[in-house]
Amino acid sequence: MAFIQSLSHFISSGISYRRDSSPSPYVLSTSPPDSTMELYLLEHRLQVCAIAKSDIQYFCYAIIKIALLPEARPNFFSITESNGLYTVILTDEDYKEFPSHRSLKNSNHRWRVLTVSVGAMGVSNELVGISKISKSVIGPLSDHKISVLCVSTYQSDFILVQENQLNVALRVLGNYFKIFNEDHKRVTDNQIACSSPKTPDISAVLPICHPFRSPKSVFCVTGLDASKLSGVVQLLLELIFFSGNQKENNEDSFFHFSVVCGDISLIINKETLEKFPNNVLYTRKNEETWRMVIIGDDLGFDECGIVAQVVDPLASALLSTYYVSTYNMEYCMVLESDIDRVLELFAQRTLDKLKIEENSTIKSMSQVESSELRPGEVQSFKSQEVMKTIASRGCINSPDLFCYVCGYLTDKGHRKTFTPFLRKAYELYFDSKVDSGKSWAPQFICLTCACNLRGWIRNAKNNNHLAFGVPMIWRESSNHITDCYFCLTNVTGFSYKTRSSVKYPDISSVSKPIPHDPVSCPIPTSLTEYRVDDATQEESSSSSNMADSDYNPDDDEIHLINNDDLCDLVRDLALTKGQAELLGSRLKEFNLL
């Protein structure tokens, strides 16, 4: 901390942060006077690189020199910390300041920057962020197979195009915009070919092809008054270089800082916003908050259409969004009030992808020579091949995200192995065999059902039965579109505590649990004669399995015990109050609680 304070004092002691005396000509808060949208090609040539979080110390000096020193005046600088990785976007000149290091990764492309005249701040009754240019910029580039990266700031939205694709991009967008350079001079016709590329055949639907999820964290998109940068340098240093000290889920951590021609933009969580003094940020602390949707994993730079897949349904639904592309993932910010609707739209677009694939499979089957097969045999052959293709493709959600007994969502931290002891308890409780070893059924049991079954067979006082007398019945689904429990259940944004709020489908491939009824479905009586001998034998057998070379633990991550887990342990072990307090004390002593 002393080092940070000393460094911030050194930075703040210089001259004030320099920025343009007048706003940049290509960042306007309203449309041009003639209501025509204008596209600007910026002169910057950018590099996109990544740095492992564990090696950021080797680049601290260069980053501070480029973006935070009083004399610094970067034309385009963006740094995003997410998922244990820093993504840095900067000009060719600034990139030369970086030292050569094994952890520095480069996209191996030079990028050019495009921006539309209407800024991301927008005006009344106008879409905010990149949604407003979805149809006119993002869509056409995607249709012509042009790969793009997007960086939304508080002031504007920037589209990054690979330099070797720039000419094609300008020809495509020339149909929609007047195109200017930074000096507001019209790009001449010989710079843009006389005719745009041939418009390809475009599908009516842009399905989402990559997995997505939404952490619970709440974020704010804001601007920073550049004249007051020196007063918050220490805080920015902590956020950029020392965010790992925060007690948060690193997998979902996110921080974005950008400087474009003197305009400073931040994307920070709600807790970080409270650390900034008043009158420094352009955003008031009671303004709208945003939720994040994370798309894909290790996406690369050559695939085109990812941004369009995400932004198109949001723009069609008139939903605002900010968008930040990183080295290996995409981040979409939507209003917190819109998150449920957004996740439903994305889930529907994912199903659209499955429908397109199934229709493609059916179409390919129609090419079977009917002369070789009788009509009935052709139809049978098509159905069999379609089902083989669908089955081999897999489900949107893994079956093991759900409990075999109750069918509810079950995350890693609350997922338990369906041991022989629990299987025996299941069979005694429901008077039914476990249909195990099926790829189309879950192989795990949730913590709640496991504790209830153990409590029942051990005749525990406070936790001695399940809420239902007939368990979830699993059958092999006929297709992924209308009869797949794992494809039709949208679990994005839900946790173990909120899993009861998930909308679980009523389909023919499953039969949901039936609650206990005193007459038709009474609570079974615990078998105390089995409890003593067999339970002890099972505990011994379960312990021996831990030494088996083929044994795979449920989770390779350390799971810290919370209060709910402690209560389950106390009930499971039938501890007295004194024993429970001792257990809690010992767990706290070893930092496990």
mmCIF file of C-alpha atoms in Angstrom, residues 200-372:
data_model
loop_
_atom_site.group_PDB
_atom_site.id
_atom_site.type_symbol
_atom_site.label_atom_id
_atom_site.label_comp_id
_atom_site.label_asym_id
_atom_site.label_seq_id
_atom_site.Cartn_x
_atom_site.Cartn_y
_atom_site.Cartn_z
ATOM 1 C CA PRO A 200 -24.907 -12.819 -49.577
ATOM 2 C CA ASP A 201 -27.883 -14.983 -48.792
ATOM 3 C CA ILE A 202 -28.762 -13.975 -45.231
ATOM 4 C CA SER A 203 -30.646 -16.154 -42.766
ATOM 5 C CA ALA A 204 -33.687 -14.544 -41.142
ATOM 6 C CA VAL A 205 -32.424 -15.635 -37.729
ATOM 7 C CA LEU A 206 -28.972 -15.216 -36.202
ATOM 8 C CA PRO A 207 -28.767 -18.068 -33.698
ATOM 9 C CA ILE A 208 -26.391 -17.860 -30.734
ATOM 10 C CA CYS A 209 -23.727 -20.498 -31.280
ATOM 11 C CA HIS A 210 -21.671 -20.138 -28.087
ATOM 12 C CA PRO A 211 -22.506 -20.818 -24.428
ATOM 13 C CA PHE A 212 -23.419 -17.850 -22.265
ATOM 14 C CA ARG A 213 -23.930 -17.118 -18.586
ATOM 15 C CA SER A 214 -24.717 -14.159 -16.352
ATOM 16 C CA PRO A 215 -22.972 -13.630 -12.995
ATOM 17 C CA LYS A 216 -24.921 -11.954 -10.202
ATOM 18 C CA SER A 217 -22.564 -8.960 -9.973
ATOM 19 C CA VAL A 218 -23.986 -5.526 -10.755
ATOM 20 C CA PHE A 219 -21.952 -3.012 -12.777
ATOM 21 C CA CYS A 220 -21.913 0.682 -13.631
ATOM 22 C CA VAL A 221 -20.811 2.269 -16.918
ATOM 23 C CA THR A 222 -19.410 5.714 -16.293
ATOM 24 C CA GLY A 223 -17.024 8.400 -17.470
ATOM 25 C CA LEU A 224 -14.219 10.015 -15.487
ATOM 26 C CA ASP A 225 -13.500 13.748 -15.532
ATOM 27 C CA ALA A 226 -9.983 13.833 -16.993
ATOM 28 C CA SER A 227 -9.124 17.046 -15.133
ATOM 29 C CA LYS A 228 -9.601 15.181 -11.852
ATOM 30 C CA LEU A 229 -7.623 12.078 -12.770
ATOM 31 C CA SER A 230 -4.748 12.941 -10.436
ATOM 32 C CA GLY A 231 -7.067 12.745 -7.430
ATOM 33 C CA VAL A 232 -8.019 9.116 -8.088
ATOM 34 C CA VAL A 233 -4.754 7.725 -9.459
ATOM 35 C CA GLN A 234 -4.139 5.664 -6.313
ATOM 36 C CA LEU A 235 -7.575 4.060 -6.605
ATOM 37 C CA LEU A 236 -7.049 3.331 -10.306
ATOM 38 C CA LEU A 237 -3.682 1.716 -9.593
ATOM 39 C CA GLU A 238 -5.332 -0.565 -7.055
ATOM 40 C CA LEU A 239 -8.144 -1.473 -9.448
ATOM 41 C CA ILE A 240 -5.880 -2.149 -12.431
ATOM 42 C CA PHE A 241 -3.003 -3.983 -10.789
ATOM 43 C CA PHE A 242 -4.197 -5.223 -7.406
ATOM 44 C CA SER A 243 -7.795 -6.317 -7.961
ATOM 45 C CA GLY A 244 -6.786 -9.887 -7.034
ATOM 46 C CA ASN A 245 -6.672 -8.842 -3.406
ATOM 47 C CA GLN A 246 -10.420 -8.392 -3.396
ATOM 48 C CA LYS A 247 -12.422 -11.227 -1.885
ATOM 49 C CA GLU A 248 -14.530 -12.048 -4.900
ATOM 50 C CA ASN A 249 -15.051 -14.806 -7.386
ATOM 51 C CA ASN A 250 -12.103 -14.302 -9.744
ATOM 52 C CA GLU A 251 -13.871 -16.230 -12.483
ATOM 53 C CA ASP A 252 -16.509 -13.489 -12.726
ATOM 54 C CA SER A 253 -14.355 -10.468 -11.835
ATOM 55 C CA PHE A 254 -14.399 -7.659 -14.384
ATOM 56 C CA PHE A 255 -12.843 -4.199 -14.666
ATOM 57 C CA HIS A 256 -12.548 -2.013 -17.754
ATOM 58 C CA PHE A 257 -10.618 1.245 -18.200
ATOM 59 C CA SER A 258 -10.194 3.098 -21.482
ATOM 60 C CA VAL A 259 -8.792 6.402 -22.691
ATOM 61 C CA VAL A 260 -9.660 7.566 -26.220
ATOM 62 C CA CYS A 261 -8.440 11.024 -27.190
ATOM 63 C CA GLY A 262 -8.821 12.341 -23.648
ATOM 64 C CA ASP A 263 -12.188 10.724 -22.909
ATOM 65 C CA ILE A 264 -11.908 8.319 -19.966
ATOM 66 C CA SER A 265 -14.431 5.520 -19.484
ATOM 67 C CA LEU A 266 -14.865 2.899 -16.737
ATOM 68 C CA ILE A 267 -16.924 -0.234 -16.242
ATOM 69 C CA ILE A 268 -16.838 -1.103 -12.544
ATOM 70 C CA ASN A 269 -18.961 -3.014 -10.085
ATOM 71 C CA LYS A 270 -21.328 -1.278 -7.685
ATOM 72 C CA GLU A 271 -19.006 -1.725 -4.698
ATOM 73 C CA THR A 272 -16.083 -0.087 -6.523
ATOM 74 C CA LEU A 273 -18.270 2.873 -7.560
ATOM 75 C CA GLU A 274 -18.765 3.751 -3.896
ATOM 76 C CA LYS A 275 -14.992 4.191 -3.464
ATOM 77 C CA PHE A 276 -14.824 7.165 -5.837
ATOM 78 C CA PRO A 277 -15.250 10.662 -4.382
ATOM 79 C CA ASN A 278 -18.145 12.858 -5.452
ATOM 80 C CA ASN A 279 -17.967 15.021 -8.586
ATOM 81 C CA VAL A 280 -15.281 12.857 -10.218
ATOM 82 C CA LEU A 281 -17.451 10.479 -12.240
ATOM 83 C CA TYR A 282 -20.098 11.535 -14.720
ATOM 84 C CA THR A 283 -22.463 8.873 -13.427
ATOM 85 C CA ARG A 284 -24.522 9.561 -10.321
ATOM 86 C CA LYS A 285 -24.375 6.751 -7.783
ATOM 87 C CA ASN A 286 -28.139 6.228 -7.966
ATOM 88 C CA GLU A 287 -28.248 5.828 -11.746
ATOM 89 C CA GLU A 288 -29.165 2.653 -13.611
ATOM 90 C CA THR A 289 -27.064 -0.439 -13.027
ATOM 91 C CA TRP A 290 -26.064 -3.120 -15.513
ATOM 92 C CA ARG A 291 -25.748 -6.893 -15.504
ATOM 93 C CA MET A 292 -23.152 -8.792 -17.502
ATOM 94 C CA VAL A 293 -23.661 -11.668 -19.927
ATOM 95 C CA ILE A 294 -20.453 -13.575 -20.725
ATOM 96 C CA ILE A 295 -20.338 -15.234 -24.153
ATOM 97 C CA GLY A 296 -18.062 -18.054 -25.247
ATOM 98 C CA ASP A 297 -14.662 -19.230 -24.113
ATOM 99 C CA ASP A 298 -11.384 -18.960 -26.032
ATOM 100 C CA LEU A 299 -13.176 -17.612 -29.122
ATOM 101 C CA GLY A 300 -10.217 -16.416 -31.182
ATOM 102 C CA PHE A 301 -10.236 -13.650 -33.802
ATOM 103 C CA ASP A 302 -11.153 -15.291 -37.110
ATOM 104 C CA GLU A 303 -14.754 -16.316 -36.436
ATOM 105 C CA CYS A 304 -17.191 -13.692 -37.651
ATOM 106 C CA GLY A 305 -20.745 -12.969 -36.533
ATOM 107 C CA ILE A 306 -20.331 -13.428 -32.768
ATOM 108 C CA VAL A 307 -21.158 -9.799 -31.977
ATOM 109 C CA ALA A 308 -24.108 -9.853 -34.382
ATOM 110 C CA GLN A 309 -25.498 -13.009 -32.766
ATOM 111 C CA VAL A 310 -25.581 -11.254 -29.410
ATOM 112 C CA VAL A 311 -26.591 -7.728 -30.393
ATOM 113 C CA ASP A 312 -29.227 -8.558 -33.037
ATOM 114 C CA PRO A 313 -31.906 -9.954 -30.676
ATOM 115 C CA LEU A 314 -31.307 -7.102 -28.223
ATOM 116 C CA ALA A 315 -31.664 -4.438 -30.899
ATOM 117 C CA SER A 316 -34.788 -6.122 -32.282
ATOM 118 C CA ALA A 317 -36.278 -6.062 -28.780
ATOM 119 C CA LEU A 318 -35.225 -2.396 -28.318
ATOM 120 C CA LEU A 319 -32.886 -3.248 -25.447
ATOM 121 C CA SER A 320 -29.784 -1.151 -24.801
ATOM 122 C CA THR A 321 -26.380 -2.767 -24.398
ATOM 123 C CA TYR A 322 -22.721 -1.960 -23.944
ATOM 124 C CA TYR A 323 -20.266 -4.429 -25.420
ATOM 125 C CA VAL A 324 -16.617 -5.206 -24.678
ATOM 126 C CA SER A 325 -14.582 -7.733 -26.659
ATOM 127 C CA THR A 326 -11.591 -9.282 -24.919
ATOM 128 C CA TYR A 327 -8.822 -11.597 -26.045
ATOM 129 C CA ASN A 328 -10.815 -14.787 -25.534
ATOM 130 C CA MET A 329 -14.377 -13.864 -24.510
ATOM 131 C CA GLU A 330 -17.165 -11.395 -25.212
ATOM 132 C CA TYR A 331 -18.923 -9.309 -22.553
ATOM 133 C CA CYS A 332 -22.352 -7.791 -23.026
ATOM 134 C CA MET A 333 -23.778 -5.311 -20.506
ATOM 135 C CA VAL A 334 -27.561 -4.988 -20.266
ATOM 136 C CA LEU A 335 -29.752 -3.089 -17.837
ATOM 137 C CA GLU A 336 -30.344 -4.975 -14.608
ATOM 138 C CA SER A 337 -34.087 -4.577 -15.107
ATOM 139 C CA ASP A 338 -33.814 -6.305 -18.518
ATOM 140 C CA ILE A 339 -31.628 -9.294 -17.573
ATOM 141 C CA ASP A 340 -34.436 -11.871 -17.346
ATOM 142 C CA ARG A 341 -35.795 -10.871 -20.728
ATOM 143 C CA VAL A 342 -32.299 -10.929 -22.247
ATOM 144 C CA LEU A 343 -31.564 -14.433 -20.987
ATOM 145 C CA GLU A 344 -34.891 -15.659 -22.381
ATOM 146 C CA LEU A 345 -34.057 -14.133 -25.780
ATOM 147 C CA PHE A 346 -30.633 -15.756 -25.790
ATOM 148 C CA ALA A 347 -32.067 -19.125 -24.772
ATOM 149 C CA GLN A 348 -34.578 -18.901 -27.627
ATOM 150 C CA ARG A 349 -31.830 -18.030 -30.119
ATOM 151 C CA THR A 350 -29.854 -21.048 -28.907
ATOM 152 C CA LEU A 351 -32.881 -23.236 -29.607
ATOM 153 C CA ASP A 352 -33.106 -21.612 -33.039
ATOM 154 C CA LYS A 353 -29.589 -22.899 -33.684
ATOM 155 C CA LEU A 354 -30.730 -26.444 -32.863
ATOM 156 C CA LYS A 355 -33.736 -26.076 -35.165
ATOM 157 C CA ILE A 356 -31.537 -24.859 -38.025
ATOM 158 C CA GLU A 357 -29.178 -27.811 -37.534
ATOM 159 C CA GLU A 358 -32.065 -30.260 -37.409
ATOM 160 C CA ASN A 359 -33.645 -28.788 -40.545
ATOM 161 C CA SER A 360 -30.282 -29.030 -42.282
ATOM 162 C CA THR A 361 -30.020 -32.676 -41.284
ATOM 163 C CA ILE A 362 -33.521 -33.407 -42.566
ATOM 164 C CA LYS A 363 -32.733 -31.615 -45.833
ATOM 165 C CA SER A 364 -29.601 -33.694 -46.326
ATOM 166 C CA MET A 365 -31.596 -36.848 -45.681
ATOM 167 C CA SER A 366 -34.020 -35.885 -48.434
ATOM 168 C CA GLN A 367 -31.226 -36.477 -50.929
ATOM 169 C CA VAL A 368 -31.433 -40.238 -50.385
ATOM 170 C CA GLU A 369 -32.194 -41.942 -53.661
ATOM 171 C CA SER A 370 -35.796 -43.081 -53.366
ATOM 172 C CA SER A 371 -35.221 -45.549 -56.185
ATOM 173 C CA GLU A 372 -33.087 -47.665 -53.852
#
